[in-house]
Amino acid sequence: QNGVMSGLMQMLLLKVSAHITEQLGMAPGGEFREAFKEASKVPFCKFHLGDRPIPVTFKRAIAALSFWQKVKLAWGLCFLSDPISKDDVEKCKQKDLLEQMMAEMIGEFPDLHRTIVSERDIYLTYMLKQAAKQIELPRASENEPRKYIPAVVVGVVGMGHVPGIEKNWNSDLKIQEIMSVPPPSASSKIFKFVLKATVLGLLGYGCYRIGHRTVQFVLSMPATQTYLQRLAEVP
């Protein structure tokens, strides 16, 4: 539904998620599930999923990468097998180490960092600011002055997004641009065509081989040989 490249990328990231779950015994995203459970305990609490839709993020990320960057990223995700311990997870919570990891990502995949981290920093900030707007109290009549109370907001975000949210908080944010999905690049179209041609070619070859062997098997059967001999003797 979301395109070949986006689908393949989601499959690879699911593989990474499964690898992390297998190594740690817990699935990524547990903090958000815990936040949902806690919110359900608070009277009149509204729960908002404030991140940018995954299909938009994936499509923008894929469109931002060159063909070789896509191959490099896919290769790295396919063969991800490094062991992960709970100590490694705790180390990632250290600000200095986290900043170092983000800097490495920027150096290796700057466009990927922009679409997956920086743009989502803007989107998350925008959604938090919308949630944090003052709440207008109901009025008994039109002549009564408007009264507001501050909203109480708890934002649960990944640690890597905190610096970006702090940076963008006082900015006038526009999210229309980062919500648009650019048209597929020429390399994406070529890759899609090659992938489809390869799959169809393999299916066709497989059908040919199966059909060829089936015909050979049927012809080698004694009953078939007898029938063919009788057919040949008919004047």
XYZ file of N, CA and C in Angstrom:
705
model
N 0.819 -1.216 0.000
C 0.000 0.000 0.000
C 0.852 1.265 0.000
N 1.999 1.216 0.665
C 2.838 2.413 0.800
C 4.019 2.431 -0.166
N 4.074 1.488 -1.092
C 5.172 1.463 -2.055
C 6.172 0.359 -1.744
N 6.893 -0.064 -2.789
C 7.835 -1.174 -2.652
C 8.965 -0.826 -1.690
N 9.629 0.316 -1.920
C 10.768 0.696 -1.088
C 10.360 0.903 0.362
N 9.219 1.559 0.571
C 8.748 1.798 1.935
C 8.421 0.478 2.626
N 7.815 -0.443 1.882
C 7.503 -1.748 2.448
C 8.747 -2.532 2.821
N 9.757 -2.501 1.928
C 11.011 -3.198 2.219
C 11.697 -2.601 3.444
N 11.671 -1.264 3.553
C 12.302 -0.599 4.688
C 11.594 -0.969 5.994
N 10.273 -1.036 5.960
C 9.536 -1.420 7.164
C 9.861 -2.858 7.560
N 10.013 -3.749 6.572
C 10.377 -5.132 6.866
C 11.750 -5.205 7.530
N 12.709 -4.411 7.023
C 14.056 -4.420 7.596
C 14.046 -3.876 9.020
N 13.262 -2.812 9.256
C 13.199 -2.241 10.598
C 12.476 -3.176 11.567
N 11.514 -3.936 11.075
C 10.883 -4.955 11.917
C 11.894 -6.026 12.301
N 12.800 -6.340 11.368
C 13.864 -7.302 11.656
C 14.774 -6.764 12.770
N 15.099 -5.473 12.689
C 15.925 -4.848 13.729
C 15.191 -4.880 15.068
N 13.895 -4.561 15.048
C 13.098 -4.589 16.279
C 13.072 -5.982 16.882
N 12.921 -6.999 16.017
C 12.906 -8.380 16.506
C 14.262 -8.764 17.103
N 15.357 -8.256 16.484
C 16.702 -8.533 16.995
C 16.882 -7.930 18.391
N 16.420 -6.687 18.558
C 16.526 -6.019 19.862
C 15.688 -6.754 20.905
N 14.468 -7.154 20.504
C 13.591 -7.875 21.420
C 14.219 -9.190 21.854
N 14.822 -9.887 20.917
C 15.462 -11.175 21.226
C 16.647 -10.989 22.166
N 17.422 -9.915 21.959
C 18.618 -9.688 22.767
C 18.270 -9.227 24.180
N 17.251 -8.372 24.306
C 16.955 -7.734 25.594
C 15.759 -8.342 26.311
N 14.934 -9.097 25.590
C 13.731 -9.637 26.207
C 12.639 -8.607 26.379
N 12.752 -7.473 25.684
C 11.699 -6.450 25.744
C 11.651 -5.738 24.403
N 10.441 -5.373 23.995
C 10.250 -4.757 22.683
C 10.488 -3.258 22.743
N 11.078 -2.670 21.686
C 11.222 -1.208 21.631
C 9.859 -0.535 21.689
N 9.817 0.668 22.234
C 8.563 1.406 22.338
C 7.800 1.158 23.621
N 8.431 0.469 24.572
C 7.743 0.177 25.829
C 7.368 1.424 26.607
N 8.162 2.504 26.444
C 7.861 3.733 27.183
C 6.523 4.331 26.743
N 6.179 4.150 25.455
C 4.925 4.699 24.965
C 3.737 3.856 25.442
N 3.923 2.557 25.489
C 2.860 1.699 26.015
C 2.620 1.981 27.504
N 3.725 2.232 28.234
C 3.601 2.561 29.654
C 2.903 3.906 29.841
N 3.205 4.867 28.970
C 2.557 6.181 29.046
C 1.051 6.051 28.811
N 0.677 5.191 27.871
C -0.743 4.981 27.591
C -1.452 4.384 28.805
N -0.807 3.428 29.474
C -1.405 2.809 30.658
C -1.568 3.839 31.778
N -0.537 4.688 31.970
C -0.613 5.693 33.034
C -1.681 6.739 32.726
N -1.802 7.105 31.446
C -2.796 8.119 31.073
C -4.210 7.625 31.344
N -4.420 6.332 31.194
C -5.761 5.781 31.423
C -6.169 5.840 32.896
N -5.195 6.049 33.793
C -5.485 6.132 35.221
C -5.848 7.552 35.663
N -5.601 8.548 34.790
C -5.829 9.952 35.151
C -7.197 10.383 34.627
N -8.080 10.873 35.514
C -9.415 11.302 35.066
C -9.331 12.428 34.026
N -10.143 12.331 32.993
C -10.265 13.342 31.930
C -8.962 13.552 31.141
N -8.068 12.603 31.216
C -6.796 12.745 30.491
C -7.001 12.359 29.031
N -6.521 13.193 28.135
C -6.572 12.903 26.705
C -5.199 12.402 26.259
N -5.203 11.334 25.489
C -3.948 10.731 25.023
C -3.794 11.011 23.537
N -2.692 11.632 23.158
C -2.448 11.982 21.758
C -1.229 11.214 21.237
N -1.362 10.626 20.063
C -0.204 10.070 19.361
C 0.355 11.207 18.508
N 1.429 11.819 19.000
C 1.872 13.077 18.422
C 2.998 12.987 17.410
N 3.368 11.780 16.976
C 4.468 11.663 16.021
C 3.930 11.717 14.600
N 4.817 12.031 13.673
C 4.428 12.077 12.264
C 4.089 10.664 11.778
N 3.072 10.515 10.930
C 2.715 9.179 10.428
C 3.909 8.463 9.811
N 4.047 7.172 10.125
C 5.189 6.391 9.663
C 5.322 6.379 8.141
N 4.229 6.193 7.359
C 4.397 6.185 5.903
C 5.019 7.460 5.356
N 4.640 8.616 5.936
C 5.211 9.892 5.473
C 6.708 9.936 5.775
N 7.082 9.533 6.989
C 8.498 9.548 7.373
C 9.311 8.606 6.486
N 8.805 7.391 6.265
C 9.525 6.426 5.435
C 9.692 6.932 4.006
N 8.617 7.438 3.429
C 8.684 7.887 2.028
C 9.626 9.075 1.863
N 9.593 9.993 2.829
C 10.499 11.139 2.753
C 11.949 10.698 2.968
N 12.150 9.733 3.872
C 13.511 9.244 4.127
C 14.067 8.522 2.905
N 13.250 7.676 2.295
C 13.705 6.928 1.119
C 13.979 7.863 -0.043
N 13.105 8.868 -0.229
C 13.300 9.816 -1.326
C 14.568 10.649 -1.136
N 14.972 10.841 0.120
C 16.159 11.666 0.393
C 17.462 10.921 0.148
N 17.424 9.583 0.104
C 18.646 8.791 -0.055
C 18.940 8.518 -1.521
N 20.219 8.504 -1.841
C 20.621 8.086 -3.180
C 20.502 6.568 -3.287
N 20.639 6.037 -4.507
C 20.508 4.601 -4.714
C 21.540 3.836 -3.887
N 22.800 4.306 -3.892
C 23.858 3.594 -3.172
C 23.692 3.718 -1.665
N 23.142 4.845 -1.205
C 22.864 4.985 0.223
C 21.765 4.008 0.660
N 20.770 3.811 -0.207
C 19.710 2.833 0.091
C 20.292 1.436 0.186
N 21.189 1.096 -0.766
C 21.817 -0.226 -0.751
C 22.651 -0.395 0.518
N 23.418 0.638 0.870
C 24.281 0.580 2.053
C 23.456 0.421 3.322
N 22.372 1.174 3.413
C 21.512 1.102 4.605
C 20.836 -0.265 4.689
N 20.303 -0.741 3.557
C 19.636 -2.045 3.552
C 20.611 -3.163 3.913
N 21.827 -3.072 3.405
C 22.843 -4.078 3.702
C 23.141 -4.107 5.208
N 23.298 -2.921 5.787
C 23.595 -2.836 7.220
C 22.465 -3.392 8.073
N 21.203 -3.117 7.667
C 20.063 -3.605 8.439
C 19.872 -5.113 8.268
N 20.168 -5.614 7.057
C 19.997 -7.052 6.796
C 20.941 -7.896 7.639
N 22.155 -7.402 7.826
C 23.181 -8.205 8.499
C 23.489 -7.682 9.895
N 22.499 -7.027 10.504
C 22.657 -6.558 11.880
C 22.600 -7.748 12.828
N 23.696 -8.027 13.481
C 23.725 -9.172 14.398
C 24.557 -8.877 15.647
N 24.928 -7.607 15.852
C 25.739 -7.259 17.013
C 24.946 -7.508 18.298
N 25.581 -8.099 19.297
C 24.874 -8.328 20.565
C 24.561 -7.012 21.267
N 23.407 -6.948 21.918
C 22.971 -5.753 22.653
C 22.630 -6.180 24.068
N 23.204 -5.504 25.039
C 22.920 -5.811 26.445
C 22.154 -4.653 27.080
N 21.601 -4.903 28.262
C 20.887 -3.845 28.967
C 21.842 -2.737 29.400
N 23.117 -3.098 29.617
C 24.120 -2.071 29.935
C 24.314 -1.129 28.752
N 24.266 -1.684 27.534
C 24.390 -0.844 26.338
C 23.236 0.144 26.249
N 22.037 -0.327 26.612
C 20.871 0.552 26.585
C 21.034 1.678 27.612
N 21.527 1.347 28.792
C 21.731 2.360 29.827
C 22.781 3.377 29.392
N 23.823 2.898 28.697
C 24.858 3.819 28.211
C 24.283 4.817 27.208
N 23.313 4.352 26.396
C 22.708 5.229 25.396
C 21.925 6.377 26.030
N 21.592 6.238 27.323
C 20.868 7.310 28.016
C 21.794 8.448 28.436
N 23.117 8.211 28.348
C 24.064 9.270 28.685
C 24.087 10.302 27.567
N 23.969 11.557 27.938
C 23.835 12.633 26.957
C 25.033 12.694 26.014
N 26.244 12.584 26.543
C 27.445 12.696 25.706
C 27.505 11.581 24.675
N 27.213 10.344 25.115
C 27.264 9.210 24.197
C 26.160 9.312 23.164
N 24.983 9.772 23.595
C 23.866 9.925 22.672
C 24.194 10.953 21.595
N 24.791 12.074 22.000
C 25.182 13.100 21.034
C 26.231 12.583 20.068
N 27.136 11.743 20.565
C 28.160 11.153 19.703
C 27.525 10.229 18.665
N 26.559 9.411 19.098
C 25.872 8.508 18.171
C 25.096 9.294 17.121
N 24.454 10.375 17.531
C 23.711 11.203 16.582
C 24.656 11.859 15.582
N 25.829 12.291 16.057
C 26.819 12.904 15.173
C 27.329 11.904 14.138
N 27.508 10.650 14.560
C 27.944 9.605 13.622
C 26.883 9.358 12.558
N 25.629 9.373 12.971
C 24.538 9.178 12.015
C 24.490 10.331 11.015
N 24.704 11.564 11.511
C 24.695 12.725 10.624
C 25.820 12.611 9.604
N 26.998 12.170 10.074
C 28.139 12.054 9.169
C 27.950 10.998 8.109
N 27.311 9.876 8.463
C 27.162 8.769 7.522
C 25.928 8.927 6.634
N 24.807 9.342 7.228
C 23.561 9.511 6.473
C 22.930 10.858 6.839
N 23.469 11.960 6.352
C 22.929 13.273 6.740
C 21.471 13.474 6.325
N 21.105 13.009 5.129
C 19.719 13.174 4.669
C 18.762 12.307 5.474
N 19.229 11.135 5.875
C 18.396 10.250 6.695
C 18.163 10.864 8.074
N 19.207 11.456 8.638
C 19.068 12.125 9.934
C 18.086 13.287 9.826
N 18.154 14.020 8.722
C 17.265 15.165 8.561
C 15.798 14.732 8.538
N 15.494 13.657 7.801
C 14.099 13.246 7.656
C 13.585 12.473 8.874
N 14.436 11.643 9.467
C 13.974 10.790 10.565
C 14.068 11.490 11.922
N 15.036 12.401 12.082
C 15.223 13.044 13.390
C 14.814 14.521 13.347
N 15.490 15.318 12.512
C 15.283 16.775 12.538
C 13.855 17.168 12.180
N 13.313 16.569 11.115
C 11.945 16.909 10.728
C 10.938 16.469 11.781
N 11.177 15.321 12.379
C 10.270 14.853 13.430
C 10.424 15.686 14.699
N 11.607 16.269 14.939
C 11.753 17.228 16.041
C 10.760 18.371 15.867
N 10.682 18.879 14.623
C 9.766 19.987 14.319
C 8.322 19.547 14.521
N 7.981 18.376 14.005
C 6.599 17.882 14.106
C 6.210 17.644 15.562
N 7.098 17.010 16.317
C 6.814 16.735 17.727
C 6.656 18.033 18.518
N 7.511 19.015 18.233
C 7.411 20.317 18.912
C 6.074 20.968 18.604
N 5.686 20.925 17.327
C 4.418 21.528 16.904
C 3.240 20.881 17.638
N 3.243 19.541 17.713
C 2.135 18.840 18.361
C 2.110 19.096 19.873
N 3.288 19.177 20.477
C 3.345 19.483 21.910
C 2.820 20.898 22.190
N 3.174 21.851 21.316
C 2.712 23.225 21.500
C 1.200 23.319 21.310
N 0.660 22.514 20.374
C -0.793 22.499 20.194
C -1.483 21.957 21.445
N -0.891 20.899 22.025
C -1.478 20.313 23.232
C -1.350 21.238 24.437
N -0.327 22.092 24.422
C -0.047 22.949 25.576
C -0.803 24.275 25.550
N -1.659 24.473 24.550
C -2.422 25.720 24.503
C -3.358 25.813 25.702
N -3.616 27.048 26.130
C -4.507 27.247 27.276
C -5.910 26.745 26.963
N -6.583 26.273 28.005
C -7.936 25.736 27.861
C -8.945 26.808 28.255
N -9.880 27.086 27.348
C -10.910 28.092 27.645
C -12.022 27.468 28.473
N -12.376 28.144 29.573
C -13.454 27.659 30.440
C -14.813 28.031 29.842
N -15.813 27.198 30.061
C -17.153 27.526 29.538
C -17.692 28.806 30.186
N -18.454 29.577 29.379
C -19.009 30.838 29.869
C -20.520 30.718 30.028
N -21.049 31.401 31.037
C -22.501 31.376 31.276
C -23.236 32.195 30.228
N -22.568 33.241 29.689
C -23.195 34.079 28.660
C -22.105 34.668 27.772
N -22.552 35.261 26.643
C -21.608 35.858 25.711
C -20.919 37.081 26.303
N -21.576 37.753 27.238
C -21.030 38.973 27.832
C -19.967 38.674 28.885
N -19.941 37.466 29.372
C -18.966 37.115 30.405
C -17.569 37.059 29.787
N -16.568 37.634 30.443
C -15.206 37.610 29.878
C -14.664 36.182 29.782
N -13.823 36.000 28.780
C -13.231 34.674 28.583
C -12.197 34.395 29.677
N -12.218 33.187 30.169
C -11.248 32.777 31.179
C -10.532 31.512 30.706
N -9.250 31.450 30.990
C -8.436 30.320 30.536
C -7.681 29.711 31.710
N -7.410 28.443 31.578
C -6.527 27.778 32.544
C -5.413 27.089 31.756
N -4.234 26.998 32.358
C -3.129 26.351 31.623
C -3.370 24.855 31.463
N -2.920 24.332 30.346
C -3.014 22.889 30.118
C -1.840 22.189 30.794
N -2.072 21.018 31.318
C -1.018 20.201 31.911
C -0.672 19.102 30.899
N 0.545 19.118 30.407
C 0.940 18.204 29.337
C 2.154 17.400 29.770
N 2.119 16.117 29.512
C 3.280 15.247 29.704
C 3.645 14.690 28.335
N 4.822 15.038 27.850
C 5.278 14.555 26.553
C 6.275 13.423 26.732
N 6.008 12.294 26.085
C 6.921 11.154 26.144
C 7.572 11.020 24.776
N 8.861 11.309 24.705
C 9.587 11.264 23.431
C 10.926 10.561 23.637
N 11.513 10.124 22.540
C 12.844 9.541 22.616
C 13.871 10.593 23.009
N 14.914 10.175 23.723
C 15.917 11.125 24.222
C 16.589 11.899 23.094
N 16.715 11.257 21.940
C 17.377 11.922 20.811
C 16.603 13.105 20.282
N 15.313 13.220 20.636
C 14.487 14.327 20.145
C 14.452 15.510 21.103
N 14.900 15.322 22.323
C 14.794 16.393 23.323
C 15.549 17.663 22.916
N 16.823 17.567 22.483
C 17.527 18.802 22.097
C 16.825 19.537 20.954
N 16.300 18.800 19.987
C 15.612 19.441 18.861
C 14.329 20.117 19.283
N 13.599 19.505 20.214
C 12.359 20.115 20.700
C 12.673 21.399 21.458
N 13.706 21.361 22.288
C 14.105 22.573 23.018
C 14.537 23.672 22.043
N 15.232 23.296 20.990
C 15.718 24.268 20.001
C 14.558 24.908 19.244
N 13.527 24.122 18.917
C 12.427 24.615 18.080
C 11.274 25.212 18.866
N 11.312 25.155 20.198
C 10.135 25.491 20.988
C 9.654 26.928 20.759
N 10.574 27.867 20.655
C 10.190 29.277 20.517
C 10.120 29.731 19.061
N 10.152 28.791 18.127
C 10.092 29.129 16.699
C 8.654 29.051 16.197
N 8.386 29.825 15.135
C 7.087 29.775 14.472
C 7.128 28.602 13.488
N 6.502 27.514 13.844
C 6.675 26.265 13.095
C 5.599 26.085 12.022
N 6.031 25.625 10.864
C 5.144 25.253 9.764
C 5.434 23.791 9.413
N 4.404 22.970 9.419
C 4.639 21.538 9.179
C 4.144 21.080 7.804
N 3.583 22.010 6.992
C 3.053 21.590 5.697
C 4.153 20.986 4.819
N 5.330 21.614 4.838
C 6.413 21.153 3.965
C 6.896 19.766 4.359
N 7.016 19.494 5.648
C 7.546 18.193 6.075
C 6.471 17.107 6.078
N 5.245 17.448 5.675
C 4.194 16.452 5.552
C 3.983 16.011 4.114
N 4.621 16.711 3.180
C 4.461 16.352 1.774
C 5.386 15.191 1.420
N 4.942 14.360 0.503
C 5.735 13.220 0.042
C 6.237 13.519 -1.354
N 7.551 13.640 -1.542
C 8.089 13.955 -2.873
C 7.858 12.812 -3.845
N 7.771 13.116 -5.143
C 7.599 12.045 -6.135
C 8.824 11.137 -6.162
N 8.662 9.872 -6.547
C 9.803 8.952 -6.564
C 10.881 9.403 -7.532
N 12.134 9.213 -7.133
C 13.262 9.596 -7.980
C 13.435 8.599 -9.123
N 14.293 8.966 -10.082
C 14.552 8.082 -11.224
C 15.158 6.762 -10.756
N 16.068 6.837 -9.766
C 16.705 5.609 -9.270
C 15.675 4.686 -8.608
N 14.687 5.286 -7.913
C 13.649 4.481 -7.277
C 12.790 3.778 -8.324
N 12.483 4.510 -9.409
C 11.679 3.917 -10.476
C 12.435 2.768 -11.138
N 13.734 2.980 -11.376
C 14.555 1.934 -12.003
C 14.630 0.713 -11.090
N 14.879 0.957 -9.796
C 14.974 -0.149 -8.840
C 13.661 -0.919 -8.775
N 12.548 -0.193 -8.767
C 11.231 -0.832 -8.709
C 11.010 -1.698 -9.949
N 11.386 -1.161 -11.118
C 11.218 -1.918 -12.368
C 12.097 -3.167 -12.360
N 13.358 -3.010 -11.949
C 14.287 -4.146 -11.917
C 13.797 -5.205 -10.931
N 13.302 -4.754 -9.763
C 12.813 -5.694 -8.763
C 11.610 -6.479 -9.287
N 10.671 -5.782 -9.919
C 9.497 -6.458 -10.464
C 9.889 -7.417 -11.579
N 10.808 -6.957 -12.463
C 11.246 -7.808 -13.569
C 11.951 -9.058 -13.045
N 12.759 -8.881 -11.997
C 13.470 -10.031 -11.421
C 12.504 -11.035 -10.815
N 11.530 -10.528 -10.037
C 10.549 -11.415 -9.411
C 9.732 -12.153 -10.464
N 9.242 -11.419 -11.474
C 8.449 -12.055 -12.528
C 9.282 -13.049 -13.324
N 10.562 -12.681 -13.580
C 11.448 -13.596 -14.302
C 11.689 -14.880 -13.539
N 11.922 -14.757 -12.222
C 12.136 -15.949 -11.399
C 10.883 -16.812 -11.325
N 9.712 -16.168 -11.230
C 8.467 -16.927 -11.218
C 8.250 -17.655 -12.533
N 8.526 -16.939 -13.645
C 8.370 -17.559 -14.960
C 9.316 -18.730 -15.156
N 10.566 -18.538 -14.732
C 11.547 -19.612 -14.859
C 11.167 -20.805 -13.980
N 10.679 -20.496 -12.769
C 10.256 -21.569 -11.871
C 9.097 -22.366 -12.452
N 8.111 -21.654 -13.037
C 6.980 -22.338 -13.665
C 7.438 -23.194 -14.839
N 8.397 -22.652 -15.626
C 8.914 -23.409 -16.770
C 9.595 -24.696 -16.305
N 10.462 -24.580 -15.271
C 11.188 -25.757 -14.789
C 10.228 -26.802 -14.223
N 9.261 -26.337 -13.435
C 8.284 -27.267 -12.853
C 7.469 -27.940 -13.946
N 7.019 -27.119 -14.932
C 6.229 -27.674 -16.033
C 7.027 -28.658 -16.870
N 8.305 -28.306 -17.139
C 9.167 -29.183 -17.944
C 9.376 -30.524 -17.239
N 9.663 -30.479 -15.943
C 9.872 -31.721 -15.198
C 8.578 -32.531 -15.100
N 7.456 -31.842 -14.956
C 6.175 -32.545 -14.862
C 5.871 -33.287 -16.156
N 6.108 -32.608 -17.284
C 5.875 -33.241 -18.584
C 6.791 -34.455 -18.761
N 8.082 -34.294 -18.392
C 9.028 -35.414 -18.504
C 8.580 -36.594 -17.631
N 8.111 -36.273 -16.431
C 7.660 -37.330 -15.517
C 6.445 -38.064 -16.076
N 5.493 -37.306 -16.604
C 4.276 -37.918 -17.156
C 4.614 -38.798 -18.365
N 5.518 -38.286 -19.229
C 5.889 -39.047 -20.424
C 6.653 -40.321 -20.088
N 7.359 -40.322 -18.957
C 8.151 -41.503 -18.583
C 7.320 -42.583 -17.900
N 6.073 -42.298 -17.570
C 5.219 -43.275 -16.907
C 4.850 -44.393 -17.878
N 4.854 -45.662 -17.410
C 4.513 -46.804 -18.285
C 3.145 -46.644 -18.948
N 2.179 -46.174 -18.220
C 0.838 -46.017 -18.786
C 0.848 -45.045 -19.950
N 1.614 -43.950 -19.781
C 1.709 -42.956 -20.851
C 2.422 -43.538 -22.070
N 3.509 -44.310 -21.831
C 4.256 -44.930 -22.922
C 3.360 -45.894 -23.699
N 2.571 -46.704 -22.996
C 1.663 -47.658 -23.646
C 0.622 -46.922 -24.493
N 0.077 -45.838 -23.910
C -0.934 -45.070 -24.640
C -0.347 -44.462 -25.907
N 0.882 -43.944 -25.831
C 1.515 -43.326 -26.996
C 1.808 -44.364 -28.072
N 2.211 -45.579 -27.651
C 2.482 -46.647 -28.623
C 1.206 -47.035 -29.360
N 0.111 -47.150 -28.610
C -1.152 -47.504 -29.256
C -1.607 -46.390 -30.190
N -1.357 -45.154 -29.770
C -1.748 -44.037 -30.605
C -0.947 -44.018 -31.902
N 0.334 -44.421 -31.817
C 1.182 -44.432 -33.011
C 0.794 -45.562 -33.969
N 0.201 -46.639 -33.448
C -0.183 -47.767 -34.294
C -1.496 -47.538 -35.022
N -2.249 -46.537 -34.583
C -3.513 -46.252 -35.247
C -3.248 -45.724 -36.644
N -3.830 -46.358 -37.707
C -3.564 -45.936 -39.097
C -4.158 -44.551 -39.350
